[in-house]
mmCIF file of C-alpha atoms in Angstrom:
data_model
loop_
_atom_site.group_PDB
_atom_site.id
_atom_site.type_symbol
_atom_site.label_atom_id
_atom_site.label_comp_id
_atom_site.label_asym_id
_atom_site.label_seq_id
_atom_site.Cartn_x
_atom_site.Cartn_y
_atom_site.Cartn_z
ATOM 1 C CA MET A 458 213.123 44.071 -35.091
ATOM 2 C CA ALA A 459 209.452 43.110 -35.118
ATOM 3 C CA LEU A 460 206.942 45.891 -34.558
ATOM 4 C CA PHE A 461 203.237 45.342 -33.962
ATOM 5 C CA LEU A 462 200.834 48.251 -33.754
ATOM 6 C CA ARG A 463 198.480 48.194 -30.793
ATOM 7 C CA GLY A 464 196.990 51.686 -30.780
ATOM 8 C CA SER A 465 197.196 55.279 -29.644
ATOM 9 C CA LEU A 466 197.539 56.478 -26.059
ATOM 10 C CA SER A 467 193.888 57.460 -26.009
ATOM 11 C CA LYS A 468 192.925 53.761 -26.328
ATOM 12 C CA LEU A 469 195.317 52.196 -23.834
ATOM 13 C CA LYS A 470 192.542 50.917 -21.586
ATOM 14 C CA LEU A 471 191.400 48.638 -24.408
ATOM 15 C CA GLN A 472 194.731 46.865 -24.764
ATOM 16 C CA ILE A 473 195.085 43.175 -24.009
ATOM 17 C CA PRO A 474 198.089 42.270 -21.811
ATOM 18 C CA ARG A 475 200.873 40.566 -23.716
ATOM 19 C CA ASN A 476 202.020 37.064 -22.789
ATOM 20 C CA CYS A 477 205.266 36.660 -24.689
ATOM 21 C CA MET A 478 208.324 37.127 -22.502
ATOM 22 C CA HIS A 479 210.423 38.154 -25.518
ATOM 23 C CA MET A 480 208.154 41.068 -26.352
ATOM 24 C CA MET A 481 207.674 44.393 -24.630
ATOM 25 C CA ARG A 482 205.448 47.437 -24.780
ATOM 26 C CA ALA A 483 206.894 50.697 -26.055
ATOM 27 C CA LEU A 484 205.754 54.127 -27.166
ATOM 28 C CA VAL A 485 206.962 55.485 -30.499
ATOM 29 C CA PRO A 486 206.116 58.621 -32.512
ATOM 30 C CA SER A 487 203.005 57.915 -34.552
ATOM 31 C CA GLU A 488 203.797 60.171 -37.513
ATOM 32 C CA LYS A 489 207.147 60.363 -39.320
ATOM 33 C CA ASP A 490 206.352 63.507 -41.316
ATOM 34 C CA PRO A 491 207.357 66.474 -39.082
ATOM 35 C CA ASN A 492 205.013 68.791 -40.980
ATOM 36 C CA THR A 493 202.136 66.635 -39.763
ATOM 37 C CA ALA A 494 203.551 65.366 -36.482
ATOM 38 C CA ARG A 495 204.115 68.800 -34.984
ATOM 39 C CA HIS A 496 200.349 69.440 -35.092
ATOM 40 C CA LEU A 497 199.347 66.217 -33.357
ATOM 41 C CA SER A 498 198.323 66.261 -29.704
ATOM 42 C CA PRO A 499 200.407 64.277 -27.196
ATOM 43 C CA ALA A 500 197.766 61.516 -27.191
ATOM 44 C CA GLU A 501 197.785 61.349 -30.993
ATOM 45 C CA GLY A 502 201.528 61.788 -31.416
ATOM 46 C CA LEU A 503 202.590 58.621 -29.595
ATOM 47 C CA LYS A 504 201.403 55.096 -30.289
ATOM 48 C CA LEU A 505 201.698 51.968 -28.193
ATOM 49 C CA VAL A 506 203.376 49.044 -29.926
ATOM 50 C CA ASP A 507 204.699 45.602 -29.120
ATOM 51 C CA MET A 508 208.317 45.110 -30.086
ATOM 52 C CA ASP A 509 211.198 42.787 -29.352
ATOM 53 C CA VAL A 510 213.025 43.217 -26.079
ATOM 54 C CA PRO A 511 216.389 44.713 -27.137
ATOM 55 C CA GLN A 512 219.428 42.456 -27.207
ATOM 56 C CA VAL A 513 222.140 43.156 -24.652
ATOM 57 C CA GLY A 514 225.598 43.938 -26.009
ATOM 58 C CA PRO A 515 228.810 42.712 -24.373
ATOM 59 C CA GLU A 516 229.226 45.842 -22.215
ATOM 60 C CA GLN A 517 225.567 46.722 -21.843
ATOM 61 C CA VAL A 518 222.904 46.292 -19.185
ATOM 62 C CA LEU A 519 219.240 45.485 -19.807
ATOM 63 C CA VAL A 520 217.060 47.557 -17.488
ATOM 64 C CA ARG A 521 213.459 46.702 -16.602
ATOM 65 C CA VAL A 522 211.944 50.186 -16.589
ATOM 66 C CA LYS A 523 209.996 51.246 -13.503
ATOM 67 C CA ALA A 524 209.840 55.029 -13.976
ATOM 68 C CA ILE A 525 210.743 57.610 -16.601
ATOM 69 C CA ALA A 526 211.040 61.391 -16.588
ATOM 70 C CA ILE A 527 209.904 63.692 -19.382
ATOM 71 C CA ASN A 528 212.383 65.876 -21.264
ATOM 72 C CA ARG A 529 211.906 68.577 -23.893
ATOM 73 C CA ALA A 530 213.788 66.385 -26.345
ATOM 74 C CA ASP A 531 211.044 63.747 -26.011
ATOM 75 C CA ILE A 532 208.422 66.297 -27.052
ATOM 76 C CA LEU A 533 210.502 67.472 -30.003
ATOM 77 C CA GLN A 534 211.050 63.864 -31.088
ATOM 78 C CA ARG A 535 207.317 63.197 -30.857
ATOM 79 C CA LYS A 536 206.777 66.159 -33.183
ATOM 80 C CA GLY A 537 209.352 64.922 -35.673
ATOM 81 C CA LEU A 538 211.681 67.839 -34.917
ATOM 82 C CA TYR A 539 214.477 65.971 -33.112
ATOM 83 C CA PRO A 540 215.262 62.587 -34.652
ATOM 84 C CA PRO A 541 217.435 60.195 -32.641
ATOM 85 C CA PRO A 542 221.123 59.862 -33.559
ATOM 86 C CA PRO A 543 222.006 57.254 -36.209
ATOM 87 C CA GLY A 544 221.646 53.729 -34.898
ATOM 88 C CA VAL A 545 219.532 54.739 -31.899
ATOM 89 C CA THR A 546 216.034 53.341 -31.336
ATOM 90 C CA GLN A 547 212.988 55.370 -32.380
ATOM 91 C CA VAL A 548 211.600 54.899 -28.865
ATOM 92 C CA PRO A 549 211.910 58.228 -26.992
ATOM 93 C CA GLY A 550 213.180 58.567 -23.453
ATOM 94 C CA LEU A 551 216.536 59.931 -22.278
ATOM 95 C CA GLU A 552 216.466 58.751 -18.672
ATOM 96 C CA CYS A 553 214.914 56.030 -16.602
ATOM 97 C CA ALA A 554 215.013 54.163 -13.333
ATOM 98 C CA GLY A 555 214.428 50.461 -12.914
ATOM 99 C CA GLU A 556 215.978 47.096 -12.137
ATOM 100 C CA VAL A 557 218.832 45.261 -13.799
ATOM 101 C CA ALA A 558 217.308 42.427 -15.824
ATOM 102 C CA GLU A 559 220.375 41.164 -17.691
ATOM 103 C CA ILE A 560 224.093 41.925 -17.792
ATOM 104 C CA GLY A 561 226.361 41.698 -20.829
ATOM 105 C CA PRO A 562 229.182 39.121 -20.669
ATOM 106 C CA SER A 563 231.958 41.745 -20.744
ATOM 107 C CA CYS A 564 230.533 44.080 -18.105
ATOM 108 C CA LYS A 565 233.070 44.943 -15.421
ATOM 109 C CA ARG A 566 231.129 47.104 -12.994
ATOM 110 C CA ASN A 567 229.449 45.766 -9.886
ATOM 111 C CA PHE A 568 225.925 45.208 -11.209
ATOM 112 C CA LYS A 569 223.777 42.158 -10.568
ATOM 113 C CA LYS A 570 220.256 41.160 -11.552
ATOM 114 C CA GLY A 571 217.621 42.937 -9.520
ATOM 115 C CA ASP A 572 219.794 45.928 -8.623
ATOM 116 C CA PRO A 573 217.875 49.234 -8.599
ATOM 117 C CA VAL A 574 219.550 51.555 -11.105
ATOM 118 C CA MET A 575 219.084 54.821 -12.975
ATOM 119 C CA ALA A 576 220.564 55.682 -16.347
ATOM 120 C CA ILE A 577 221.012 58.298 -19.038
ATOM 121 C CA LEU A 578 219.994 57.027 -22.456
ATOM 122 C CA PRO A 579 220.377 58.081 -26.094
ATOM 123 C CA GLY A 580 216.758 56.899 -26.400
ATOM 124 C CA GLY A 581 214.581 53.945 -25.481
ATOM 125 C CA GLY A 582 213.237 54.870 -22.057
ATOM 126 C CA TYR A 583 209.551 54.773 -23.043
ATOM 127 C CA ALA A 584 209.435 50.983 -22.933
ATOM 128 C CA ASP A 585 209.238 48.028 -20.578
ATOM 129 C CA TYR A 586 212.954 47.378 -21.144
ATOM 130 C CA CYS A 587 215.899 49.352 -22.453
ATOM 131 C CA VAL A 588 219.566 48.616 -23.043
ATOM 132 C CA VAL A 589 222.285 51.007 -21.967
ATOM 133 C CA ASP A 590 226.073 51.008 -21.805
ATOM 134 C CA GLU A 591 227.062 49.919 -18.314
ATOM 135 C CA SER A 592 229.140 53.095 -17.933
ATOM 136 C CA ASN A 593 225.930 55.155 -18.134
ATOM 137 C CA VAL A 594 224.174 53.186 -15.400
ATOM 138 C CA ILE A 595 224.240 54.333 -11.770
ATOM 139 C CA HIS A 596 223.191 52.418 -8.662
ATOM 140 C CA ILE A 597 220.214 54.141 -7.046
ATOM 141 C CA PRO A 598 221.116 55.315 -3.533
ATOM 142 C CA SER A 599 218.960 53.622 -0.911
ATOM 143 C CA LYS A 600 217.255 56.890 0.088
ATOM 144 C CA PHE A 601 215.614 57.252 -3.340
ATOM 145 C CA GLY A 602 212.701 55.364 -4.851
ATOM 146 C CA PHE A 603 212.331 54.750 -8.572
ATOM 147 C CA GLU A 604 210.298 57.932 -9.112
ATOM 148 C CA GLU A 605 212.891 60.190 -7.469
ATOM 149 C CA ALA A 606 215.739 58.398 -9.213
ATOM 150 C CA ALA A 607 214.136 58.821 -12.637
ATOM 151 C CA ALA A 608 214.244 62.590 -12.112
ATOM 152 C CA ILE A 609 218.016 62.660 -11.651
ATOM 153 C CA PRO A 610 220.131 61.397 -14.583
ATOM 154 C CA GLU A 611 219.484 63.635 -17.592
ATOM 155 C CA VAL A 612 218.973 66.989 -15.892
ATOM 156 C CA TRP A 613 221.534 66.661 -13.129
ATOM 157 C CA ILE A 614 224.244 65.300 -15.393
ATOM 158 C CA THR A 615 223.456 68.034 -17.933
ATOM 159 C CA ALA A 616 223.648 70.761 -15.277
ATOM 160 C CA PHE A 617 226.888 69.248 -13.990
ATOM 161 C CA GLN A 618 228.334 69.184 -17.499
ATOM 162 C CA LEU A 619 227.411 72.827 -18.109
ATOM 163 C CA LEU A 620 228.764 74.197 -14.838
ATOM 164 C CA TYR A 621 231.766 71.971 -14.141
ATOM 165 C CA TRP A 622 232.987 70.924 -17.573
ATOM 166 C CA ILE A 623 232.062 73.722 -19.971
ATOM 167 C CA VAL A 624 231.844 77.163 -18.347
ATOM 168 C CA LYS A 625 233.803 75.937 -15.298
ATOM 169 C CA VAL A 626 232.219 78.168 -12.687
ATOM 170 C CA GLN A 627 234.388 79.199 -9.744
ATOM 171 C CA PRO A 628 233.428 80.207 -6.176
ATOM 172 C CA GLU A 629 232.037 83.745 -5.834
ATOM 173 C CA GLU A 630 231.409 84.082 -9.579
ATOM 174 C CA TYR A 631 228.030 85.280 -10.836
ATOM 175 C CA VAL A 632 226.047 82.893 -13.030
ATOM 176 C CA LEU A 633 222.824 83.564 -14.942
ATOM 177 C CA VAL A 634 220.586 80.518 -15.440
ATOM 178 C CA HIS A 635 217.755 80.866 -17.950
ATOM 179 C CA ALA A 636 214.584 78.785 -17.444
ATOM 180 C CA GLY A 637 215.539 78.538 -13.809
ATOM 181 C CA ALA A 638 212.456 76.548 -12.776
ATOM 182 C CA SER A 639 213.046 73.801 -15.348
ATOM 183 C CA GLY A 640 214.615 70.498 -14.410
ATOM 184 C CA VAL A 641 218.074 71.528 -15.581
ATOM 185 C CA GLY A 642 217.564 75.039 -14.204
ATOM 186 C CA LEU A 643 216.779 73.953 -10.646
ATOM 187 C CA ALA A 644 219.627 71.435 -10.707
ATOM 188 C CA ALA A 645 222.014 74.155 -11.928
ATOM 189 C CA ILE A 646 220.817 76.613 -9.288
ATOM 190 C CA GLN A 647 221.510 74.085 -6.538
ATOM 191 C CA LEU A 648 224.873 72.988 -7.921
ATOM 192 C CA GLY A 649 225.983 76.569 -8.495
ATOM 193 C CA SER A 650 224.918 77.983 -5.150
ATOM 194 C CA LYS A 651 225.372 75.039 -2.792
ATOM 195 C CA CYS A 652 228.268 73.077 -4.289
ATOM 196 C CA LEU A 653 230.298 75.631 -6.243
ATOM 197 C CA LYS A 654 229.506 78.524 -3.863
ATOM 198 C CA SER A 655 228.748 80.879 -6.740
ATOM 199 C CA HIS A 656 226.071 83.574 -6.905
ATOM 200 C CA VAL A 657 223.242 82.318 -9.102
ATOM 201 C CA LEU A 658 220.753 84.591 -10.846
ATOM 202 C CA ALA A 659 217.814 83.046 -12.680
ATOM 203 C CA THR A 660 215.042 83.872 -15.125
ATOM 204 C CA ALA A 661 211.527 82.442 -15.199
ATOM 205 C CA GLY A 662 208.091 83.398 -16.508
ATOM 206 C CA SER A 663 205.784 83.454 -13.469
ATOM 207 C CA GLN A 664 205.903 84.398 -9.809
ATOM 208 C CA ARG A 665 205.415 80.748 -8.855
ATOM 209 C CA LYS A 666 208.508 79.817 -10.826
ATOM 210 C CA LEU A 667 210.522 82.783 -9.553
ATOM 211 C CA ASP A 668 209.721 81.699 -5.995
ATOM 212 C CA ALA A 669 210.940 78.176 -6.781
ATOM 213 C CA CYS A 670 214.243 79.537 -8.093
ATOM 214 C CA LEU A 671 214.745 81.489 -4.868
ATOM 215 C CA GLN A 672 213.680 78.534 -2.735
ATOM 216 C CA TYR A 673 216.381 76.311 -4.209
ATOM 217 C CA GLY A 674 219.235 78.781 -3.946
ATOM 218 C CA ALA A 675 219.058 81.593 -6.503
ATOM 219 C CA LEU A 676 220.251 84.941 -5.177
ATOM 220 C CA LYS A 677 217.799 86.813 -7.409
ATOM 221 C CA ALA A 678 215.222 85.730 -9.987
ATOM 222 C CA PHE A 679 213.841 87.878 -12.807
ATOM 223 C CA ASN A 680 210.666 87.587 -14.890
ATOM 224 C CA TYR A 681 211.758 87.471 -18.520
ATOM 225 C CA LYS A 682 208.243 88.390 -19.677
ATOM 226 C CA LEU A 683 208.575 91.916 -18.261
ATOM 227 C CA GLN A 684 210.129 94.328 -20.756
ATOM 228 C CA GLU A 685 211.101 96.878 -18.096
ATOM 229 C CA PRO A 686 213.509 96.604 -16.479
ATOM 230 C CA SER A 687 215.327 94.349 -18.922
ATOM 231 C CA ILE A 688 217.122 91.190 -17.846
ATOM 232 C CA SER A 689 220.504 92.863 -18.353
ATOM 233 C CA ASP A 690 219.427 95.891 -16.298
ATOM 234 C CA ASN A 691 218.304 93.584 -13.504
ATOM 235 C CA VAL A 692 221.595 91.704 -13.677
ATOM 236 C CA LYS A 693 223.583 94.944 -13.391
ATOM 237 C CA THR A 694 221.724 95.887 -10.193
ATOM 238 C CA VAL A 695 223.197 92.772 -8.582
ATOM 239 C CA SER A 696 226.603 92.628 -10.296
ATOM 240 C CA SER A 697 227.530 95.966 -11.860
ATOM 241 C CA HIS A 698 230.054 94.443 -14.268
ATOM 242 C CA GLY A 699 227.715 91.641 -15.322
ATOM 243 C CA VAL A 700 227.823 87.885 -14.827
ATOM 244 C CA HIS A 701 230.796 85.595 -15.397
ATOM 245 C CA ALA A 702 228.756 82.849 -17.070
ATOM 246 C CA ILE A 703 225.366 82.152 -18.640
ATOM 247 C CA LEU A 704 223.551 78.823 -19.038
ATOM 248 C CA ASP A 705 221.259 79.400 -22.010
ATOM 249 C CA CYS A 706 218.548 77.037 -23.237
ATOM 250 C CA VAL A 707 216.563 79.890 -24.806
ATOM 251 C CA GLY A 708 218.616 81.027 -27.774
ATOM 252 C CA ALA A 709 217.632 83.760 -30.213
ATOM 253 C CA SER A 710 215.138 85.714 -28.115
ATOM 254 C CA MET A 711 217.729 86.233 -25.352
ATOM 255 C CA TRP A 712 220.769 86.820 -27.563
ATOM 256 C CA ASN A 713 221.097 90.581 -27.101
ATOM 257 C CA GLU A 714 220.283 90.479 -23.396
ATOM 258 C CA ASN A 715 222.887 87.772 -22.892
ATOM 259 C CA VAL A 716 225.575 89.851 -24.593
ATOM 260 C CA LYS A 717 224.665 92.831 -22.402
ATOM 261 C CA SER A 718 224.533 90.715 -19.234
ATOM 262 C CA LEU A 719 228.009 89.200 -19.570
ATOM 263 C CA ARG A 720 231.097 90.915 -18.231
ATOM 264 C CA GLU A 721 234.388 90.991 -20.106
ATOM 265 C CA ASP A 722 235.870 87.516 -20.640
ATOM 266 C CA GLY A 723 232.501 85.980 -19.782
ATOM 267 C CA ARG A 724 231.501 82.426 -20.755
ATOM 268 C CA TRP A 725 228.215 81.527 -22.410
ATOM 269 C CA VAL A 726 226.951 78.034 -23.157
ATOM 270 C CA LEU A 727 223.953 77.394 -25.418
ATOM 271 C CA TYR A 728 222.260 74.025 -24.834
ATOM 272 C CA GLY A 729 218.772 74.661 -26.241
ATOM 273 C CA THR A 730 216.775 76.975 -28.493
ATOM 274 C CA LEU A 731 213.373 77.254 -26.817
ATOM 275 C CA GLY A 732 213.244 80.931 -27.795
ATOM 276 C CA GLY A 733 214.228 80.359 -31.403
ATOM 277 C CA ALA A 734 217.265 79.220 -33.355
ATOM 278 C CA LYS A 735 217.536 82.003 -35.948
ATOM 279 C CA LEU A 736 218.740 85.557 -35.329
ATOM 280 C CA LYS A 737 217.370 88.425 -37.399
ATOM 281 C CA GLU A 738 220.705 90.154 -37.015
ATOM 282 C CA CYS A 739 223.849 89.615 -34.991
ATOM 283 C CA ASN A 740 226.731 91.998 -34.404
ATOM 284 C CA LEU A 741 229.690 89.743 -33.692
ATOM 285 C CA ALA A 742 231.758 92.776 -32.761
ATOM 286 C CA THR A 743 229.884 92.920 -29.465
ATOM 287 C CA LEU A 744 231.268 89.490 -28.576
ATOM 288 C CA LEU A 745 234.751 90.481 -29.688
ATOM 289 C CA GLY A 746 234.628 93.688 -27.686
ATOM 290 C CA LYS A 747 234.063 91.750 -24.466
ATOM 291 C CA ARG A 748 236.262 88.788 -25.456
ATOM 292 C CA LEU A 749 233.340 86.454 -24.764
ATOM 293 C CA SER A 750 233.689 82.677 -24.990
ATOM 294 C CA PHE A 751 230.657 81.054 -26.645
ATOM 295 C CA TYR A 752 230.025 77.305 -26.376
ATOM 296 C CA THR A 753 227.315 74.980 -27.632
ATOM 297 C CA THR A 754 226.532 71.518 -26.359
ATOM 298 C CA THR A 755 224.098 68.626 -26.410
ATOM 299 C CA LEU A 756 224.473 65.460 -24.356
ATOM 300 C CA ARG A 757 222.472 62.908 -26.322
ATOM 301 C CA GLY A 758 224.862 62.468 -29.237
ATOM 302 C CA ARG A 759 228.115 62.593 -27.265
ATOM 303 C CA SER A 760 230.647 59.812 -27.681
ATOM 304 C CA ARG A 761 230.680 56.758 -25.452
ATOM 305 C CA GLU A 762 234.020 57.829 -23.973
ATOM 306 C CA TYR A 763 232.745 61.328 -23.194
ATOM 307 C CA LYS A 764 229.622 60.052 -21.446
ATOM 308 C CA THR A 765 231.604 57.431 -19.544
ATOM 309 C CA ASN A 766 233.938 60.053 -18.109
ATOM 310 C CA LEU A 767 231.109 62.504 -17.440
ATOM 311 C CA VAL A 768 228.986 59.988 -15.538
ATOM 312 C CA LYS A 769 231.984 58.840 -13.505
ATOM 313 C CA ASP A 770 232.823 62.436 -12.581
ATOM 314 C CA PHE A 771 229.179 63.102 -11.699
ATOM 315 C CA GLU A 772 229.086 60.054 -9.418
ATOM 316 C CA GLU A 773 232.180 61.274 -7.594
ATOM 317 C CA LYS A 774 231.337 64.971 -7.265
ATOM 318 C CA VAL A 775 227.554 65.352 -7.238
ATOM 319 C CA LEU A 776 225.855 62.080 -6.285
ATOM 320 C CA PRO A 777 227.183 62.329 -2.692
ATOM 321 C CA ARG A 778 225.569 65.785 -2.433
ATOM 322 C CA LEU A 779 222.238 64.299 -3.484
ATOM 323 C CA VAL A 780 222.638 61.512 -0.947
ATOM 324 C CA ASP A 781 223.479 63.835 1.961
ATOM 325 C CA GLY A 782 220.640 66.225 1.111
ATOM 326 C CA THR A 783 222.742 69.209 0.077
ATOM 327 C CA CYS A 784 220.915 69.009 -3.253
ATOM 328 C CA VAL A 785 217.512 67.490 -3.985
ATOM 329 C CA PRO A 786 215.745 66.296 -7.143
ATOM 330 C CA VAL A 787 212.686 68.485 -7.672
ATOM 331 C CA ILE A 788 209.572 66.669 -8.897
ATOM 332 C CA ASP A 789 206.457 68.596 -9.872
ATOM 333 C CA LYS A 790 204.169 65.586 -10.287
ATOM 334 C CA VAL A 791 204.202 61.808 -10.702
ATOM 335 C CA LEU A 792 201.722 60.267 -13.146
ATOM 336 C CA GLN A 793 200.695 56.624 -13.112
ATOM 337 C CA GLY A 794 201.069 54.177 -15.974
ATOM 338 C CA ILE A 795 201.777 54.454 -19.675
ATOM 339 C CA SER A 796 198.558 56.384 -20.216
ATOM 340 C CA GLY A 797 200.072 59.153 -18.078
ATOM 341 C CA VAL A 798 202.698 59.948 -20.718
ATOM 342 C CA ALA A 799 200.299 61.995 -22.849
ATOM 343 C CA GLU A 800 199.256 64.100 -19.859
ATOM 344 C CA ALA A 801 202.899 64.525 -18.877
ATOM 345 C CA HIS A 802 203.833 65.727 -22.366
ATOM 346 C CA ALA A 803 200.941 68.196 -22.416
ATOM 347 C CA TYR A 804 201.902 69.550 -18.985
ATOM 348 C CA VAL A 805 205.550 70.103 -19.897
ATOM 349 C CA GLU A 806 204.662 71.462 -23.325
ATOM 350 C CA ALA A 807 202.458 74.072 -21.620
ATOM 351 C CA ASN A 808 205.469 75.189 -19.531
ATOM 352 C CA ALA A 809 203.474 74.402 -16.396
ATOM 353 C CA ASN A 810 206.085 72.296 -14.628
ATOM 354 C CA ILE A 811 208.509 73.284 -11.904
ATOM 355 C CA GLY A 812 211.282 70.715 -11.982
ATOM 356 C CA LYS A 813 210.597 67.263 -13.363
ATOM 357 C CA VAL A 814 207.475 65.387 -14.397
ATOM 358 C CA VAL A 815 207.793 61.648 -13.789
ATOM 359 C CA VAL A 816 205.717 58.741 -15.092
ATOM 360 C CA LYS A 817 205.576 55.548 -13.062
ATOM 361 C CA TRP A 818 205.883 53.046 -15.897
ATOM 362 C CA ALA A 819 205.384 49.813 -13.999
#
């Protein structure tokens, strides 16, 4: 694969448009050493390059990218803290919306050139084109534009996976969703309250974010920055025995409160470590005493078969609820052009966003 350096995000206005139809623009991390990369600003940490348009495999689709959405994993990859799985492009980007540009010869689904689609990706979204297994591509419903569609795949499929596949929430159960105003959090709140008919409690770090959690269906929302009352004490005022399930992207800093918040036979899924990955101490007897089930998951590195089945199930059970308005993708802001990626990263990194931040790529 040919790679030609063009410059940092701070110099995008100086770039000369490319003329070769076999080349594309892409953003890649500018520093491979994580000890250095983690200290670079968003504008310094990504560089614009020209590279070959990826080749389409037999069961893949080439997508001309129109919009992307920012994920925490993109920021970690930029900092050198979350390398892509083996064999996956160094170009960040876990979701996109765009148009079908080419279809592999063995594709069996009903895609044709020019179709508006959205997709979950193992990487590659920060580019003019990306390739994706056809099973991970979804037709964009006519009610959504590219910007709205870009805000759906990664967070909504993740929330669906957590609630439906892993902790398997049932009607009338109590669920605690950490980082409730995040993209995954607001999707989970809506799925839990409106589709599964469960009682959703949420945590967030500001009144603005707490209000958003309540607006989209949370029964109660608690500020995790307040030491008194504790999260577990707040939970017990709503459900005296505790919650049935917890969706946890925080990790170490919430470990003890999670144990206290769960009722006997509760289910707890860890899908991120924003609050730290290492525990100073852990008494496993507290989990045994309540017979808690503890799960961990990431979506990016899952097998092709797993993702195929997950996306199919999502299309059947959740996409219709997005189409009929039962659930809605929540977008905080839309930024224009590749130069908007640095601002988008800085905004998300500052924990300022409610829902998704989208960049209109083209």
